[in-house]
Coordinates of N, CA and C in Angstrom, one line a residue:
M173 N 49.1 77.6 128.4 CA 50.2 77.1 129.2 C 51.1 76.4 128.2
L174 N 52.4 76.6 128.4 CA 53.4 75.9 127.5 C 53.5 74.5 127.9
K175 N 53.7 73.7 126.9 CA 54.0 72.3 127.1 C 55.5 72.1 127.4
L176 N 55.9 71.1 128.2 CA 57.2 70.9 128.6 C 58.2 70.8 127.4
R177 N 57.7 70.2 126.3 CA 58.6 70.0 125.2 C 59.0 71.3 124.5
H178 N 58.3 72.4 124.7 CA 58.6 73.7 124.2 C 59.4 74.6 125.2
A179 N 59.4 74.2 126.4 CA 60.1 75.0 127.5 C 61.6 75.1 127.3
L180 N 62.3 74.0 126.9 CA 63.7 74.1 126.7 C 64.1 75.0 125.6
P181 N 63.6 74.8 124.4 CA 63.9 75.7 123.3 C 63.6 77.2 123.6
L182 N 62.5 77.4 124.3 CA 62.2 78.8 124.6 C 63.2 79.3 125.6
A183 N 63.6 78.5 126.6 CA 64.6 79.0 127.6 C 65.9 79.3 126.9
L184 N 66.4 78.5 125.9 CA 67.6 78.7 125.2 C 67.5 80.0 124.3
L185 N 66.4 80.2 123.7 CA 66.1 81.4 122.9 C 66.2 82.6 123.8
L186 N 65.6 82.6 125.0 CA 65.6 83.7 125.9 C 67.0 84.0 126.4
A187 N 67.8 83.0 126.7 CA 69.2 83.1 127.2 C 70.0 83.7 126.1
A188 N 69.9 83.2 124.9 CA 70.7 83.8 123.7 C 70.4 85.2 123.5
S189 N 69.1 85.6 123.5 CA 68.7 86.9 123.1 C 69.1 87.9 124.3
S190 N 69.1 87.5 125.5 CA 69.5 88.3 126.6 C 71.0 88.5 126.6
S191 N 71.7 87.5 126.2 CA 73.2 87.7 126.1 C 73.5 88.7 125.0
F192 N 72.8 88.6 123.8 CA 73.0 89.5 122.7 C 72.6 90.9 123.1
A193 N 71.5 91.0 123.8 CA 71.0 92.4 124.3 C 72.0 93.0 125.3
L194 N 72.5 92.2 126.2 CA 73.5 92.7 127.1 C 74.7 93.2 126.4
E195 N 75.3 92.5 125.4 CA 76.5 93.0 124.7 C 76.1 94.2 123.9
S196 N 74.9 94.3 123.3 CA 74.5 95.4 122.5 C 74.4 96.7 123.3
F197 N 74.2 96.6 124.6 CA 74.0 97.9 125.4 C 75.1 98.0 126.4
T198 N 76.3 97.4 126.2 CA 77.4 97.4 127.1 C 78.6 98.1 126.5
R199 N 79.3 99.0 127.3 CA 80.5 99.5 126.8 C 81.6 98.5 126.9
P200 N 82.5 98.4 125.9 CA 83.6 97.4 125.9 C 84.6 97.8 127.0
I201 N 85.2 96.8 127.6 CA 86.3 96.9 128.6 C 87.6 96.6 127.9
I202 N 88.6 97.5 128.0 CA 89.9 97.3 127.5 C 90.6 96.1 128.2
G203 N 91.1 95.1 127.5 CA 91.8 94.0 128.1 C 93.3 94.0 127.9
S204 N 93.7 94.2 126.7 CA 95.2 94.2 126.4 C 95.5 95.1 125.2
L205 N 96.8 95.5 125.2 CA 97.3 96.3 124.1 C 98.5 95.6 123.5
S206 N 98.6 95.4 122.2 CA 99.8 94.8 121.6 C 100.3 95.7 120.5
A207 N 101.6 95.5 120.1 CA 102.2 96.3 119.1 C 103.0 95.5 118.1
T208 N 102.9 95.8 116.8 CA 103.7 95.0 115.8 C 104.2 96.0 114.7
P209 N 105.4 96.0 114.3 CA 106.5 95.2 114.8 C 107.0 95.7 116.2
N210 N 107.6 94.8 116.9 CA 108.2 95.2 118.2 C 109.3 94.2 118.5
P211 N 110.5 94.6 118.3 CA 111.1 96.0 118.2 C 110.8 96.5 116.8
A212 N 110.9 97.9 116.7 CA 110.7 98.6 115.4 C 112.0 99.4 115.2
K213 N 112.1 100.1 114.0 CA 113.1 101.0 113.7 C 112.5 102.4 113.6
P214 N 113.3 103.4 113.8 CA 112.7 104.8 113.5 C 112.1 104.9 112.1
G215 N 110.9 105.5 112.0 CA 110.3 105.6 110.8 C 109.3 104.4 110.4
D216 N 109.4 103.3 111.1 CA 108.5 102.2 110.9 C 107.1 102.6 111.3
T217 N 106.1 102.1 110.6 CA 104.7 102.2 111.1 C 104.4 101.1 112.0
V218 N 104.1 101.4 113.3 CA 103.8 100.4 114.3 C 102.2 100.3 114.4
T219 N 101.7 99.1 114.3 CA 100.3 98.8 114.4 C 100.0 98.3 115.8
F220 N 99.1 99.0 116.4 CA 98.6 98.7 117.8 C 97.2 98.0 117.7
R221 N 97.0 97.1 118.6 CA 95.7 96.4 118.7 C 95.2 96.3 120.1
V222 N 94.0 96.8 120.3 CA 93.3 96.7 121.6 C 92.4 95.6 121.6
D223 N 92.5 94.6 122.5 CA 91.6 93.5 122.6 C 90.8 93.7 123.9
P224 N 89.6 93.2 123.9 CA 88.7 93.4 125.1 C 88.9 92.3 126.2
S225 N 88.6 92.7 127.5 CA 88.5 91.7 128.5 C 87.0 91.3 128.5
Q226 N 86.1 92.3 128.1 CA 84.7 92.0 127.9 C 84.3 92.9 126.8
N227 N 83.6 92.4 125.8 CA 83.2 93.2 124.7 C 81.8 93.8 124.9
G228 N 81.6 94.8 124.1 CA 80.3 95.5 124.1 C 80.1 96.2 122.8
K229 N 78.9 96.6 122.4 CA 78.7 97.2 121.1 C 78.5 98.7 121.2
I230 N 78.5 99.3 122.4 CA 78.3 100.8 122.4 C 79.6 101.5 122.0
D231 N 79.4 102.5 121.2 CA 80.6 103.3 120.7 C 81.2 104.0 122.0
C232 N 82.6 104.0 122.0 CA 83.2 104.7 123.1 C 84.6 105.3 122.6
G233 N 85.2 106.1 123.5 CA 86.4 106.8 123.1 C 87.6 106.3 123.9
L234 N 88.7 106.4 123.2 CA 90.0 106.0 123.8 C 91.0 107.2 123.7
L235 N 91.9 107.3 124.7 CA 93.0 108.2 124.7 C 94.2 107.4 124.7
V236 N 95.1 107.6 123.6 CA 96.3 106.8 123.5 C 97.5 107.8 123.8
T237 N 98.3 107.5 124.7 CA 99.5 108.2 125.1 C 100.7 107.4 124.6
Y238 N 101.5 107.9 123.6 CA 102.5 107.1 123.0 C 103.9 107.1 123.7
G239 N 104.0 107.9 124.8 CA 105.3 107.9 125.5 C 106.4 108.7 124.9
N240 N 106.1 109.4 123.8 CA 107.0 110.3 123.2 C 106.5 111.7 123.1
G241 N 105.6 112.0 124.0 CA 105.0 113.4 124.1 C 103.8 113.5 123.2
Q242 N 103.4 112.5 122.4 CA 102.2 112.6 121.5 C 101.1 111.8 122.1
Q243 N 99.8 112.3 121.9 CA 98.6 111.7 122.3 C 97.6 111.7 121.1
E244 N 96.7 110.8 121.2 CA 95.7 110.7 120.1 C 94.3 110.2 120.7
Q245 N 93.2 110.8 120.3 CA 91.9 110.3 120.7 C 91.4 109.5 119.6
I246 N 90.9 108.3 119.9 CA 90.4 107.3 118.9 C 89.0 106.9 119.3
A247 N 88.1 106.9 118.3 CA 86.7 106.4 118.4 C 86.7 104.9 118.2
V248 N 86.0 104.2 119.1 CA 85.8 102.8 118.9 C 84.3 102.6 118.5
K249 N 84.1 102.1 117.3 CA 82.7 101.9 116.8 C 82.4 100.4 116.9
Q250 N 81.3 100.0 117.6 CA 80.8 98.6 117.6 C 81.8 97.7 118.3
G251 N 82.6 98.1 119.3 CA 83.4 97.2 120.1 C 84.8 96.9 119.6
F252 N 85.5 96.1 120.3 CA 86.8 95.7 120.0 C 86.9 94.4 119.2
P253 N 87.9 94.0 118.6 CA 89.3 94.7 118.6 C 89.3 96.0 117.8
K254 N 90.2 96.8 118.2 CA 90.5 98.1 117.5 C 91.9 98.2 117.2
E255 N 92.2 98.5 115.9 CA 93.6 98.7 115.5 C 93.9 100.1 115.0
F256 N 95.1 100.6 115.3 CA 95.5 102.0 114.9 C 97.0 102.0 114.7
T257 N 97.6 103.0 114.1 CA 99.0 103.0 113.8 C 99.6 104.3 114.3
H258 N 101.0 104.2 114.5 CA 101.8 105.3 114.9 C 103.2 105.1 114.4
V259 N 103.9 106.2 114.1 CA 105.3 106.2 113.7 C 106.1 106.9 114.7
F260 N 107.2 106.2 115.2 CA 108.1 106.7 116.1 C 109.4 107.2 115.3
D261 N 109.8 108.4 115.5 CA 110.9 109.0 114.7 C 112.2 108.8 115.3
A262 N 112.3 108.5 116.6 CA 113.6 108.3 117.3 C 113.7 107.0 118.0
P263 N 114.9 106.5 118.2 CA 115.1 105.3 119.0 C 114.8 105.5 120.5
G264 N 114.4 104.4 121.1 CA 114.2 104.5 122.6 C 113.1 103.4 123.0
K265 N 112.8 103.4 124.2 CA 111.7 102.5 124.7 C 110.6 103.4 125.1
F266 N 109.4 103.1 124.6 CA 108.2 103.9 124.8 C 107.1 103.1 125.4
T267 N 106.6 103.6 126.6 CA 105.5 103.0 127.2 C 104.2 103.6 126.6
V268 N 103.4 102.8 125.9 CA 102.2 103.3 125.3 C 101.0 102.9 126.1
K269 N 100.2 103.8 126.4 CA 99.0 103.6 127.3 C 97.8 103.9 126.6
V270 N 96.8 103.0 126.7 CA 95.4 103.3 126.1 C 94.4 103.2 127.3
E271 N 93.6 104.2 127.4 CA 92.6 104.3 128.4 C 91.3 105.0 127.9
G272 N 90.2 104.7 128.6 CA 89.0 105.3 128.2 C 89.0 106.8 128.3
K273 N 88.3 107.5 127.3 CA 88.2 109.0 127.3 C 86.9 109.4 126.7
E274 N 86.2 110.3 127.3 CA 84.9 110.8 126.8 C 85.3 112.0 125.8
F275 N 84.8 111.9 124.6 CA 84.9 113.0 123.6 C 83.9 112.9 122.5
D276 N 83.6 114.0 121.9 CA 82.6 114.1 120.8 C 81.3 113.4 121.1
G277 N 80.9 113.5 122.4 CA 79.6 112.9 122.7 C 79.6 111.4 123.0
M278 N 80.8 110.8 122.9 CA 80.9 109.4 123.2 C 81.4 109.1 124.6
N279 N 80.8 108.1 125.2 CA 81.3 107.7 126.6 C 82.7 107.1 126.4
N280 N 83.4 107.1 127.6 CA 84.7 106.5 127.6 C 84.6 104.9 127.5
C281 N 85.6 104.3 126.9 CA 85.7 102.8 127.0 C 86.1 102.6 128.4
K282 N 85.8 101.4 129.0 CA 86.2 101.1 130.3 C 87.6 100.5 130.3
G283 N 88.4 100.8 131.4 CA 89.6 100.1 131.6 C 90.8 100.8 131.0
E284 N 92.0 100.2 131.1 CA 93.2 100.7 130.5 C 94.2 99.6 130.3
A285 N 95.2 99.8 129.4 CA 96.2 98.8 129.2 C 97.5 99.5 128.7
T286 N 98.6 98.9 128.9 CA 99.9 99.5 128.4 C 100.7 98.4 127.7
T287 N 101.7 98.9 126.9 CA 102.7 98.0 126.3 C 103.9 98.8 126.1
T288 N 105.1 98.2 126.0 CA 106.3 98.9 125.8 C 106.8 98.6 124.3
V289 N 107.1 99.7 123.6 CA 107.6 99.5 122.2 C 109.1 99.9 122.2
A290 N 109.9 99.0 121.8 CA 111.4 99.3 121.6 C 111.6 99.7 120.2
V291 N 112.1 100.9 120.1 CA 112.5 101.4 118.7 C 114.0 101.5 118.7
Q292 N 114.6 100.6 117.9 CA 116.1 100.4 117.9 C 116.7 101.4 117.0
G293 N 117.8 102.0 117.5 CA 118.6 103.0 116.7 C 119.2 102.3 115.5
V294 N 119.5 103.1 114.5 CA 120.1 102.7 113.3 C 121.6 102.4 113.6
V295 N 122.1 101.3 113.1 CA 123.5 101.0 113.3 C 124.4 102.0 112.6
A296 N 125.4 102.4 113.2 CA 126.3 103.4 112.6 C 126.9 102.8 111.3
P297 N 127.0 103.6 110.2 CA 127.5 103.1 109.0 C 129.0 102.7 109.1
S298 N 129.3 101.6 108.4 CA 130.7 101.1 108.5 C 131.2 100.7 107.1
C299 N 132.1 101.5 106.5 CA 132.6 101.2 105.2 C 133.8 100.2 105.3
P300 N 134.0 99.3 104.4 CA 135.1 98.4 104.4 C 136.4 99.1 104.3
T301 N 137.5 98.4 104.7 CA 138.8 99.0 104.6 C 139.1 99.5 103.2
G302 N 139.7 100.6 103.1 CA 140.0 101.2 101.8 C 138.9 102.1 101.2
W303 N 137.8 102.2 102.0 CA 136.6 102.9 101.5 C 136.3 104.0 102.6
E304 N 135.6 105.1 102.2 CA 135.2 106.1 103.2 C 133.8 106.4 102.9
L305 N 133.1 106.8 104.0 CA 131.7 107.2 104.0 C 131.6 108.6 103.2
I306 N 130.6 108.6 102.3 CA 130.4 109.9 101.6 C 129.6 110.8 102.5
K307 N 130.1 111.9 102.8 CA 129.5 112.9 103.7 C 128.1 113.2 103.3
G308 N 127.1 113.2 104.2 CA 125.7 113.5 103.9 C 124.9 112.3 103.3
S309 N 125.5 111.1 103.2 CA 124.8 110.0 102.5 C 124.0 109.2 103.5
T310 N 124.2 109.4 104.8 CA 123.5 108.5 105.7 C 122.0 108.9 105.8
K311 N 121.1 108.0 105.7 CA 119.7 108.2 105.7 C 119.1 107.7 107.0
K312 N 117.8 108.2 107.4 CA 117.2 107.8 108.6 C 117.0 106.3 108.7
N313 N 116.8 105.6 107.6 CA 116.6 104.2 107.6 C 117.8 103.3 107.7
G314 N 119.0 104.0 107.7 CA 120.3 103.3 107.9 C 121.0 103.2 106.6
A315 N 120.5 103.6 105.4 CA 121.1 103.5 104.1 C 122.3 104.5 104.1
F316 N 123.4 104.1 103.5 CA 124.6 105.0 103.3 C 125.4 104.6 102.1
S317 N 126.3 105.5 101.7 CA 127.2 105.2 100.5 C 128.6 105.4 100.9
C318 N 129.5 104.6 100.3 CA 130.9 104.7 100.5 C 131.6 104.9 99.1
R319 N 132.8 105.5 99.2 CA 133.6 105.6 98.0 C 135.0 105.2 98.3
A320 N 135.8 104.8 97.3 CA 137.2 104.5 97.6 C 137.9 105.6 98.3
A321 N 138.6 105.3 99.3 CA 139.4 106.3 100.0 C 140.6 106.7 99.3
Q322 N 141.0 108.0 99.4 CA 142.2 108.5 98.7 C 143.3 107.7 99.4
P323 N 144.2 107.2 98.5 CA 145.4 106.5 99.1 C 146.3 107.4 99.8
A324 N 147.1 106.8 100.8 CA 148.0 107.6 101.5 C 149.1 108.2 100.6
E325 N 149.5 107.5 99.6 CA 150.4 108.0 98.6 C 150.0 107.6 97.2
L326 N 150.4 108.4 96.3 CA 150.1 108.2 94.9 C 151.0 107.1 94.3
P327 N 150.7 106.4 93.2 CA 151.5 105.4 92.7 C 152.8 106.0 92.1
R328 N 153.9 105.2 92.1 CA 155.1 105.6 91.4 C 155.0 105.4 89.9
C329 N 155.3 106.5 89.2 CA 155.0 106.5 87.8 C 156.4 106.5 87.0
S330 N 156.3 106.1 85.8 CA 157.5 106.2 84.9 C 157.9 107.6 84.7
S331 N 159.1 107.8 84.2 CA 159.6 109.2 84.0 C 158.7 109.9 83.0
G332 N 158.4 111.2 83.3 CA 157.5 112.0 82.5 C 156.1 111.9 82.9
L333 N 155.7 110.9 83.7 CA 154.3 110.8 84.1 C 154.2 111.1 85.6
K334 N 153.0 111.6 86.0 CA 152.8 112.0 87.3 C 151.6 111.3 87.9
G335 N 151.7 110.9 89.2 CA 150.6 110.1 89.8 C 149.4 111.1 90.1
Y336 N 148.2 110.5 90.1 CA 147.0 111.3 90.4 C 146.0 110.5 91.1
Y337 N 145.1 111.2 91.7 CA 143.9 110.6 92.3 C 142.7 111.5 92.0
Q338 N 141.6 110.9 91.4 CA 140.5 111.7 91.0 C 139.2 110.8 91.0
N339 N 138.2 111.2 91.8 CA 136.9 110.5 91.9 C 137.1 109.1 92.2
G340 N 138.0 108.7 93.1 CA 138.1 107.3 93.5 C 139.0 106.5 92.6
V341 N 139.7 107.2 91.6 CA 140.6 106.5 90.7 C 142.0 107.0 90.9
I342 N 143.0 106.1 90.9 CA 144.4 106.5 90.9 C 145.0 106.0 89.7
G343 N 146.1 106.7 89.3 CA 146.8 106.3 88.1 C 148.0 107.2 87.8
C344 N 148.6 107.1 86.7 CA 149.7 107.9 86.2 C 149.3 108.6 84.9
K345 N 149.6 109.8 84.8 CA 149.3 110.6 83.5 C 150.6 111.2 83.1

């Protein structure tokens, strides 16, 4: 028979081990989904993070729907949190959903969560007055190049010289 002075430590040990055992044999439950950066730009790598409402250590599967026609199956090993990345190529607002999915012999994670990712369009290029956009220089990330615009009229030159414009330079020859 156990003495009373050993009863409390034994009770604490049993409670701690049963809590560990419960988590070890429980599927995680999806609690929330977050995205960084948000807002993003086209071409940015967005990192998503799934956090649990209740954790567990059994491996489980997720289905992620990105809201742009793309989906991905993701394996969760040893519980949450789980991070993964995605690149959005076009501007818009995308509702991203994560839910449990059975695949490759894994049970589905329990629950689901959504978040909205705003992908902001690139601002249209704007060259300063007296400059013009170089055709074909605009890039996906918003980079662009300008050159001096051809003047409306050439300079007035001394007799025997003629005004010219070439490669962004004007003068008299």
